[in-house]
Amino acid sequence: MLISFSDVIFASIVLTILVFFLRRRKRTLPYPPGPKPYPIIGNALDLPESHLWLKAGEWSKTYGDLVFLKVFGQPMLFINSYEVVFELLEKRSGIYSSRPPFTMSKDLRQFDWILSFFPYGERMRKYRAIFHKFFQPIVIPEYHSVMENEVIKMLRGLKEDPEQYEKHVRRFPGAVIMKNVYGYEVQDEKDPYVAMGEACISQAFDVEDYLFLDFFPWMRHLPEWFPGASFIGEAKELRKLSRAVQFDAHNMTKERMKRGDAPECMTTVLLEDHREKEGDVDAEEDLHIASASALAYAAAVDTTASTIMTFILAALLDPEIQEKGQEELDRVLGKGTLPTFADRGSLPYVQAICFEAIRWEPIVPIGLVHATSADDVYNGQFIPAGTMVFGNAWHILHDPVRFPEPDKFKPERWLGPETENGPIPVQKVAFGFGRRICPGRHWADSAVFIAVASILASFNIERAKDANGVPIPPTHNYSAKTVRHLDPSKCVFTPRTSKVLDTVR
Ligand code: HEM
């Protein structure tokens, strides 16, 4: 039977009317509750200048687990409980796994090669598959020996130059990941590649301050001289950094491959695998390999180092934490013996310190914003396509029911038997959710463990004293960014035994 042109027109009209009514019916459902919007600007005045996670937590007292805002027409959803995060970001991850436009980071600063900013789709899946290949749990033990070696260099730095402890802590994940990804040996704590990786993360993920560009994307076309548009010129400056992070170390590894002295690493394996299968690596594939590798090194340094810094802060605030950790290490290994990954299962208290460091001051407190790729209905409430979705990790990890006295650093909370209302594993919250969960979490988990266990085994961490001999209070000051940074404190690292001194010499 032939279908006539008029049949097609008729069917299209019927379909359009049907879709219109279906969407209208959905739209008659209410949005989730939230502060009352004003005409045109919506909830623009409700958004805080910083610490979005604290404000979202405050809203939850009035509006509940789901809080909905509209800012200049842009829907925003804040999720404040694990149960709802699980229901939406995990179980309905087919809808909740895209990203907003990230106009500043992607279009203006040109960090458009960073997987974290990709919308849900083919390219995202390709890059996540690369990450899975190199950072899934069964692969991580291959990196353990590099971690154990590099941690000794960190301990040496802490012994010789304790005042600059932050540098030595930051060098550690930088050195491990540079070896894993590029086969490159980081020389000292001033290594230019590590510095670039850190700068990349702090600039690329400076997301919250520029959300307004996602509300008004046309603003990216403003001329630099336009009043208030200096961000356009500043963004252009950062494009050089973006390209350098993406390609410098990658090209260095390729040069070494040509010379025949490149150690096996993520970059060499990816390039050689592709050559074997396809015969050659074209420019497009080279770009994918460079981009995935560069993000691995940029994403690992700051996040992991800041978590280790958090542990040091906790040890300074409460000496009992390190005493208990050291008691366990001395009992299991003998005083002055450095731990290895083989000891991990016998060190539950040290492991609990690591979990608590990740929970107490989450480094990415409100995750990286997701976006819905289709309309959805939850509990009779309408959540439109294109909504920015924030999983409030900070609030979930400070729920006083699951984490009594949530502001206290209490490793013991991880040692009790599992109960229905007990702590939710940090791995399920602090590293994001669903199909966008952090693919580097197993690597980070290992790096944090070996660093914390080795520092505890080697040093007593104490507050430095001022000129009058009075201990200086630690600095409990985190930057209020998407990826947070902790300022260093004035402290001293005193070696616990001469045996440790011998090991790190
Ligand atoms: C303590 C250390 C770390 C923390 C707290 C952390 C946290 C996070 C969070 C919260 C996200 C956003 C997830 C979401 O959108 O739901 C994320 C994404 C990501 N992380 Fe991590 N991360 C850490 C270490 C690492 C490491 C070591 C790597 C690489 C080896 C890495 C690579 C990535 C990548 C590639 C993404 C983007 C995933 C995507 O958008 O699909 N992270 N991380």
XYZ file of C-alpha atoms and ligand atoms in Angstrom:
548
model
C 0.000 0.000 0.000
C 1.366 3.415 -0.984
C 1.427 6.177 1.607
C 0.400 9.512 0.137
C 1.967 12.875 0.914
C -1.286 14.011 2.596
C -1.158 10.908 4.890
C 2.325 11.943 6.004
C 1.213 15.543 6.658
C -1.826 14.298 8.601
C 0.273 11.874 10.686
C 2.804 14.618 11.450
C 0.078 17.005 12.623
C -1.468 14.328 14.865
C 1.967 13.460 16.303
C 2.814 17.118 16.954
C -0.505 17.681 18.734
C 0.025 14.499 20.772
C 3.540 15.511 21.824
C 2.261 19.015 22.659
C -0.469 17.643 24.928
C 1.802 15.052 26.529
C 4.392 17.712 27.346
C 1.670 20.067 28.566
C 0.247 17.329 30.797
C 3.710 16.749 32.214
C 4.269 20.447 32.619
C 1.058 20.758 34.622
C 2.868 18.722 37.255
C 4.601 20.914 39.816
C 8.350 21.387 39.952
C 10.042 20.112 43.123
C 9.800 22.659 45.960
C 12.244 25.521 46.308
C 12.540 29.202 47.164
C 9.917 31.351 45.454
C 11.228 32.785 42.165
C 10.819 36.426 41.026
C 9.581 37.188 37.517
C 12.325 37.046 34.852
C 15.322 36.704 37.209
C 13.786 33.683 38.940
C 15.937 32.651 41.921
C 19.041 34.597 40.864
C 19.113 36.419 44.210
C 18.912 33.137 46.158
C 22.183 31.778 44.772
C 25.029 32.421 47.231
C 28.343 33.889 46.064
C 30.181 30.795 47.295
C 29.738 27.586 49.317
C 26.769 26.438 47.256
C 26.808 23.102 49.129
C 26.126 24.797 52.482
C 23.304 26.917 51.066
C 21.750 23.858 49.367
C 21.933 22.035 52.696
C 20.177 24.964 54.390
C 17.401 24.916 51.774
C 16.829 21.240 52.485
C 15.601 22.129 56.012
C 12.690 24.038 54.450
C 12.103 22.227 51.172
C 13.381 18.677 51.699
C 15.784 16.450 49.824
C 15.020 17.921 46.414
C 15.286 21.673 45.955
C 14.383 23.272 42.641
C 15.387 26.729 41.422
C 15.051 28.580 38.148
C 17.604 31.237 37.408
C 16.861 33.376 34.327
C 14.893 30.405 32.985
C 17.652 27.840 33.719
C 16.303 25.021 35.938
C 18.587 23.874 38.767
C 18.049 20.886 41.035
C 19.880 20.255 44.311
C 19.773 16.735 45.743
C 20.475 16.546 49.450
C 20.043 12.884 50.357
C 21.737 9.687 49.286
C 18.405 7.946 48.720
C 17.291 10.486 46.101
C 20.774 10.734 44.546
C 20.684 6.964 44.180
C 17.190 7.006 42.672
C 17.934 9.746 40.147
C 21.673 9.833 39.366
C 22.254 6.077 39.662
C 18.991 4.291 38.771
C 17.920 6.845 36.160
C 21.440 7.554 34.966
C 20.275 7.334 31.325
C 18.639 10.750 31.895
C 20.896 12.317 34.548
C 24.401 11.867 33.099
C 24.906 14.776 30.750
C 26.616 18.082 31.503
C 25.626 21.743 31.149
C 27.418 23.795 28.453
C 30.287 24.946 30.775
C 30.639 27.987 28.500
C 33.611 29.455 30.382
C 35.687 26.288 30.670
C 34.869 24.802 27.267
C 34.236 27.667 24.867
C 36.253 30.524 26.329
C 39.174 28.841 28.076
C 39.116 25.998 25.557
C 39.399 23.150 28.026
C 37.012 21.469 25.606
C 39.122 18.294 25.496
C 38.347 17.481 29.147
C 36.057 14.458 29.503
C 34.409 15.925 32.609
C 32.768 18.581 30.424
C 31.565 16.287 27.608
C 27.801 15.877 27.270
C 26.524 12.326 27.535
C 27.293 10.497 24.299
C 29.739 8.574 22.145
C 32.837 10.663 22.853
C 32.217 10.497 26.591
C 31.874 6.704 26.426
C 35.085 6.390 24.393
C 37.116 8.365 26.934
C 35.542 6.597 29.899
C 36.467 3.275 28.283
C 40.096 4.450 28.133
C 39.974 5.408 31.810
C 38.406 2.082 32.681
C 41.209 0.224 30.918
C 43.886 1.955 32.997
C 42.155 2.726 36.296
C 39.780 -0.173 37.010
C 40.382 -1.983 40.318
C 42.289 -4.980 38.892
C 44.848 -2.711 37.218
C 45.640 -0.559 40.268
C 48.027 -3.100 41.900
C 50.310 -2.596 38.876
C 50.870 0.965 40.147
C 51.530 -0.035 43.755
C 55.301 -0.338 43.465
C 55.550 3.145 41.898
C 53.401 4.488 44.743
C 55.554 2.779 47.386
C 58.748 4.192 45.843
C 57.432 7.691 45.375
C 56.041 7.802 48.895
C 59.602 7.339 50.210
C 60.655 10.423 48.252
C 57.771 12.303 49.855
C 58.898 11.177 53.328
C 62.443 12.315 52.529
C 61.090 15.729 51.556
C 59.075 15.938 54.791
C 62.169 15.062 56.815
C 64.530 17.474 55.081
C 62.201 20.355 54.394
C 59.172 20.077 56.735
C 58.248 23.754 56.407
C 57.383 23.162 52.752
C 55.399 20.016 53.482
C 52.615 20.964 51.098
C 55.027 20.838 48.145
C 56.222 17.352 49.045
C 52.672 16.111 49.547
C 51.626 17.546 46.173
C 54.656 16.117 44.436
C 53.711 12.557 45.451
C 50.515 12.000 43.389
C 52.055 14.117 40.608
C 55.102 11.869 40.395
C 53.066 8.647 40.457
C 50.566 9.711 37.827
C 53.266 11.156 35.532
C 54.993 7.781 35.589
C 51.738 5.890 35.033
C 50.580 8.121 32.205
C 53.784 9.284 30.467
C 56.568 7.132 31.929
C 58.076 10.446 33.032
C 60.207 10.731 36.164
C 59.292 13.860 38.120
C 62.541 15.456 39.299
C 61.572 17.655 42.211
C 58.600 19.353 43.758
C 58.923 22.265 41.317
C 58.397 20.010 38.307
C 56.784 22.074 35.517
C 54.419 19.282 34.432
C 53.027 18.792 37.933
C 52.598 22.566 38.293
C 50.774 22.675 34.953
C 48.450 19.846 35.970
C 47.514 21.675 39.156
C 46.990 24.979 37.355
C 44.841 23.198 34.778
C 42.483 21.796 37.388
C 42.118 25.031 39.297
C 41.394 27.020 36.110
C 39.354 24.471 34.168
C 37.179 23.606 37.165
C 36.629 27.157 38.278
C 33.043 26.386 37.327
C 30.687 27.883 39.883
C 31.896 31.471 39.484
C 30.996 31.378 35.799
C 27.629 29.632 35.827
C 26.129 32.960 34.731
C 27.676 32.349 31.295
C 25.564 29.207 31.007
C 22.475 31.284 31.827
C 23.466 33.877 29.170
C 25.681 32.055 26.633
C 25.514 35.062 24.263
C 27.788 36.900 26.712
C 30.727 34.900 25.392
C 30.551 37.054 22.252
C 31.012 40.334 24.158
C 34.106 42.313 23.136
C 36.904 42.320 25.691
C 36.649 46.099 26.168
C 32.963 45.845 27.166
C 32.488 46.919 30.811
C 32.548 43.820 33.037
C 33.749 41.540 30.200
C 37.420 41.318 31.253
C 36.835 37.580 31.762
C 36.944 37.194 27.951
C 40.568 38.389 27.738
C 41.554 36.438 30.867
C 40.067 33.285 29.363
C 42.102 33.728 26.167
C 45.292 33.829 28.249
C 44.459 30.393 29.620
C 44.159 28.763 26.215
C 47.931 28.393 26.065
C 47.867 26.500 29.369
C 45.084 24.285 28.056
C 47.075 23.275 24.957
C 50.284 22.824 26.963
C 48.622 20.421 29.422
C 47.010 18.534 26.581
C 50.099 18.116 24.395
C 53.475 18.927 26.019
C 54.005 15.724 27.990
C 52.240 13.688 25.297
C 54.648 14.943 22.617
C 57.608 14.387 24.912
C 56.575 10.726 25.300
C 56.148 10.355 21.544
C 59.653 11.731 21.014
C 61.002 9.186 23.483
C 59.127 6.437 21.653
C 60.858 7.476 18.451
C 64.231 7.343 20.222
C 63.271 3.952 21.679
C 63.679 4.911 25.342
C 60.054 5.457 26.420
C 59.038 3.281 29.399
C 55.705 1.498 29.079
C 52.872 3.756 30.251
C 49.288 4.713 29.399
C 50.374 6.844 26.426
C 52.715 4.266 24.870
C 50.174 1.456 25.349
C 47.374 3.481 23.749
C 49.515 4.560 20.802
C 50.939 1.088 20.199
C 47.566 -0.647 20.557
C 46.112 1.680 17.981
C 49.043 1.196 15.624
C 48.699 -2.565 15.882
C 44.978 -2.488 15.102
C 44.783 0.351 12.575
C 48.312 0.558 11.187
C 48.721 4.230 12.024
C 47.629 6.862 14.538
C 45.921 9.696 12.687
C 45.636 13.233 14.043
C 42.157 12.621 15.441
C 43.160 9.502 17.378
C 46.322 11.236 18.577
C 44.133 14.035 19.933
C 41.916 11.536 21.816
C 44.920 9.791 23.350
C 46.574 13.097 24.307
C 43.323 14.381 25.856
C 42.463 11.301 27.920
C 46.019 11.018 29.240
C 46.294 14.718 30.048
C 43.094 14.627 32.080
C 44.317 11.636 34.064
C 47.395 13.550 35.169
C 45.558 16.817 35.777
C 42.681 15.214 37.708
C 44.875 13.096 39.970
C 47.247 15.642 41.470
C 45.174 18.281 43.214
C 42.351 16.043 44.429
C 44.611 13.393 45.935
C 47.090 15.875 47.430
C 44.283 17.880 49.050
C 42.920 14.724 50.671
C 46.359 13.924 52.152
C 46.585 17.542 53.347
C 43.206 17.057 55.050
C 44.603 14.097 56.966
C 47.551 16.230 58.158
C 45.146 18.933 59.328
C 43.082 16.341 61.245
C 46.248 14.976 62.887
C 47.207 18.497 63.986
C 43.766 19.208 65.382
C 43.533 15.948 67.321
C 46.829 14.206 68.252
C 44.865 11.163 69.446
C 44.112 10.255 65.826
C 47.771 9.824 64.974
C 48.514 8.093 68.279
C 45.869 5.462 67.519
C 47.051 5.061 63.929
C 50.667 4.710 65.073
C 49.732 2.238 67.779
C 48.112 0.040 65.114
C 51.088 0.340 62.739
C 53.625 -0.424 65.486
C 51.589 -3.405 66.696
C 51.114 -4.909 63.238
C 54.442 -4.051 61.577
C 56.852 -3.175 64.371
C 57.986 0.373 65.057
C 59.921 2.007 62.230
C 58.757 -0.359 59.484
C 57.202 1.312 56.482
C 53.820 -0.152 55.456
C 53.204 -1.619 52.025
C 49.967 -2.410 50.227
C 50.287 -5.997 51.428
C 49.637 -4.708 54.988
C 46.471 -2.844 54.124
C 44.023 -5.516 55.299
C 45.699 -5.579 58.735
C 45.415 -1.819 59.258
C 41.691 -1.092 59.724
C 42.201 2.033 61.840
C 44.609 3.582 59.318
C 42.128 2.725 56.570
C 39.355 4.361 58.634
C 41.474 7.547 58.903
C 41.629 7.609 55.076
C 37.847 7.202 54.718
C 37.293 9.911 57.283
C 39.705 12.306 55.510
C 37.644 11.856 52.343
C 34.336 12.330 54.211
C 35.109 15.090 56.690
C 36.141 17.764 54.179
C 35.118 16.460 50.752
C 37.439 17.953 48.148
C 34.656 18.168 45.553
C 31.809 19.065 47.946
C 28.929 19.467 45.510
C 30.327 17.200 42.814
C 30.581 18.275 39.238
C 27.192 19.406 38.012
C 25.246 16.908 35.868
C 22.482 17.831 33.402
C 19.297 16.006 32.429
C 19.039 14.967 28.792
C 15.241 14.391 28.867
C 12.187 15.420 30.883
C 11.568 13.333 33.993
C 8.946 12.929 36.696
C 9.906 12.033 40.257
C 7.306 11.604 43.022
C 4.763 13.525 40.935
C 7.209 16.414 40.394
C 8.393 17.552 36.990
C 12.117 17.849 36.231
C 12.669 19.323 32.769
C 15.336 18.342 30.239
C 18.395 20.593 30.509
C 18.153 20.931 34.314
C 21.505 21.427 36.066
C 21.680 18.724 38.756
C 23.875 19.028 41.844
C 24.463 15.967 44.066
C 25.301 17.565 47.417
C 28.092 15.248 48.603
C 29.022 17.550 51.483
C 25.491 17.499 52.908
C 25.091 13.740 52.471
C 28.440 13.087 54.169
C 27.457 15.408 57.058
C 24.053 13.851 57.715
C 23.965 13.671 61.548
C 21.890 10.469 61.497
C 24.411 8.467 59.482
C 27.430 10.414 60.710
C 26.821 11.531 64.339
C 28.817 14.686 65.194
C 29.507 15.102 61.479
C 31.948 17.997 61.876
C 34.257 15.887 64.047
C 37.014 13.803 62.503
C 36.124 10.376 63.926
C 37.763 7.374 62.180
C 35.905 5.097 64.627
C 32.651 5.663 62.736
C 34.021 3.392 59.980
C 34.924 0.537 62.313
C 31.535 -0.570 63.663
C 29.368 -3.280 62.114
C 27.290 -2.198 59.107
C 23.806 -1.036 60.130
C 20.816 0.221 58.183
C 21.365 3.827 59.238
C 25.145 3.568 59.428
C 27.643 5.471 57.286
C 27.275 5.288 53.512
C 30.631 4.213 52.031
C 32.539 7.376 51.049
C 33.341 5.799 47.692
C 29.655 6.030 46.795
C 29.375 9.753 47.467
C 32.653 11.718 47.463
C 33.583 10.627 43.931
C 30.326 11.557 42.220
C 27.524 9.450 40.887
C 26.103 7.156 38.225
C 27.640 7.031 34.779
C 29.849 10.046 35.558
C 31.365 8.657 38.764
C 35.084 9.439 39.073
C 37.013 6.794 37.096
C 40.177 7.554 39.106
C 38.685 6.709 42.511
C 40.469 3.366 42.972
C 43.812 4.947 42.109
C 43.118 7.819 44.535
C 42.045 5.399 47.249
C 45.378 3.530 46.995
C 47.490 6.684 46.816
C 45.796 8.210 49.873
C 46.196 4.979 51.860
C 49.917 4.542 51.241
C 50.631 8.233 51.890
C 48.667 8.372 55.159
C 50.023 5.035 56.457
C 53.631 5.967 55.585
C 53.455 9.445 57.150
C 51.961 7.966 60.335
C 54.627 5.261 60.521
C 57.444 7.760 60.025
C 56.632 11.011 61.794
C 54.923 12.698 64.673
C 53.065 15.652 63.240
C 52.938 18.539 65.686
C 51.973 22.177 65.710
C 54.910 24.536 65.208
C 55.536 26.985 68.039
C 55.681 30.772 67.810
C 58.546 32.896 69.158
C 57.116 32.538 72.688
C 56.937 28.778 72.477
C 53.148 28.763 72.077
C 51.792 26.158 69.607
C 50.333 27.808 66.490
C 46.745 26.714 65.757
C 46.401 24.840 62.446
C 44.881 26.599 59.442
C 41.467 25.137 58.732
C 40.896 27.109 55.570
C 39.681 25.584 52.312
C 39.151 27.539 49.112
C 35.470 27.733 48.200
C 35.876 26.253 44.724
C 34.435 23.277 42.867
C 37.700 21.422 43.635
C 38.851 22.692 47.028
C 42.343 23.476 48.181
C 43.513 23.509 51.822
C 45.999 26.136 53.008
C 49.033 24.633 54.781
C 49.490 24.960 58.550
C 52.624 25.746 60.515
C 53.776 22.337 61.690
C 56.771 20.094 62.299
C 57.380 16.511 61.208
C 59.552 14.734 63.766
C 60.922 11.301 62.708
C 59.658 8.629 65.096
C 62.717 6.324 64.946
C 66.192 6.276 63.480
C 65.121 3.179 61.523
C 62.725 5.357 59.532
C 65.519 7.847 58.976
C 67.636 5.071 57.470
C 64.858 4.002 55.117
C 64.193 7.444 53.751
C 67.849 8.512 53.568
C 40.613 12.064 46.210
C 40.714 12.136 44.904
C 39.562 12.395 43.959
C 38.310 12.902 44.202
C 37.702 13.327 45.544
C 37.608 12.939 42.928
C 36.295 13.352 42.772
C 35.637 13.405 41.562
C 34.266 13.848 41.392
C 33.325 14.282 42.510
C 33.984 13.793 40.066
C 32.655 14.168 39.402
C 31.792 12.921 39.226
C 30.394 13.238 38.748
O 30.242 14.041 37.839
O 29.422 12.666 39.287
C 35.164 13.311 39.390
C 35.254 13.136 38.021
C 36.391 12.688 37.391
N 37.571 12.282 37.977
Fe 37.988 12.291 39.947
N 38.441 12.473 41.951
C 39.644 12.133 42.534
C 40.753 11.601 41.887
C 40.833 11.334 40.545
C 41.955 10.681 39.902
C 43.167 10.148 40.621
C 41.667 10.636 38.554
C 42.464 10.031 37.424
C 43.374 9.136 37.555
C 40.357 11.253 38.365
C 39.717 11.402 37.152
C 38.434 11.894 36.993
C 37.779 12.051 35.698
C 38.382 11.712 34.343
C 36.496 12.554 35.944
C 35.431 12.915 34.916
C 34.441 11.775 34.718
C 33.299 12.129 33.752
O 32.957 13.299 33.615
O 32.739 11.208 33.147
N 39.890 11.652 39.595
N 36.160 13.069 40.313
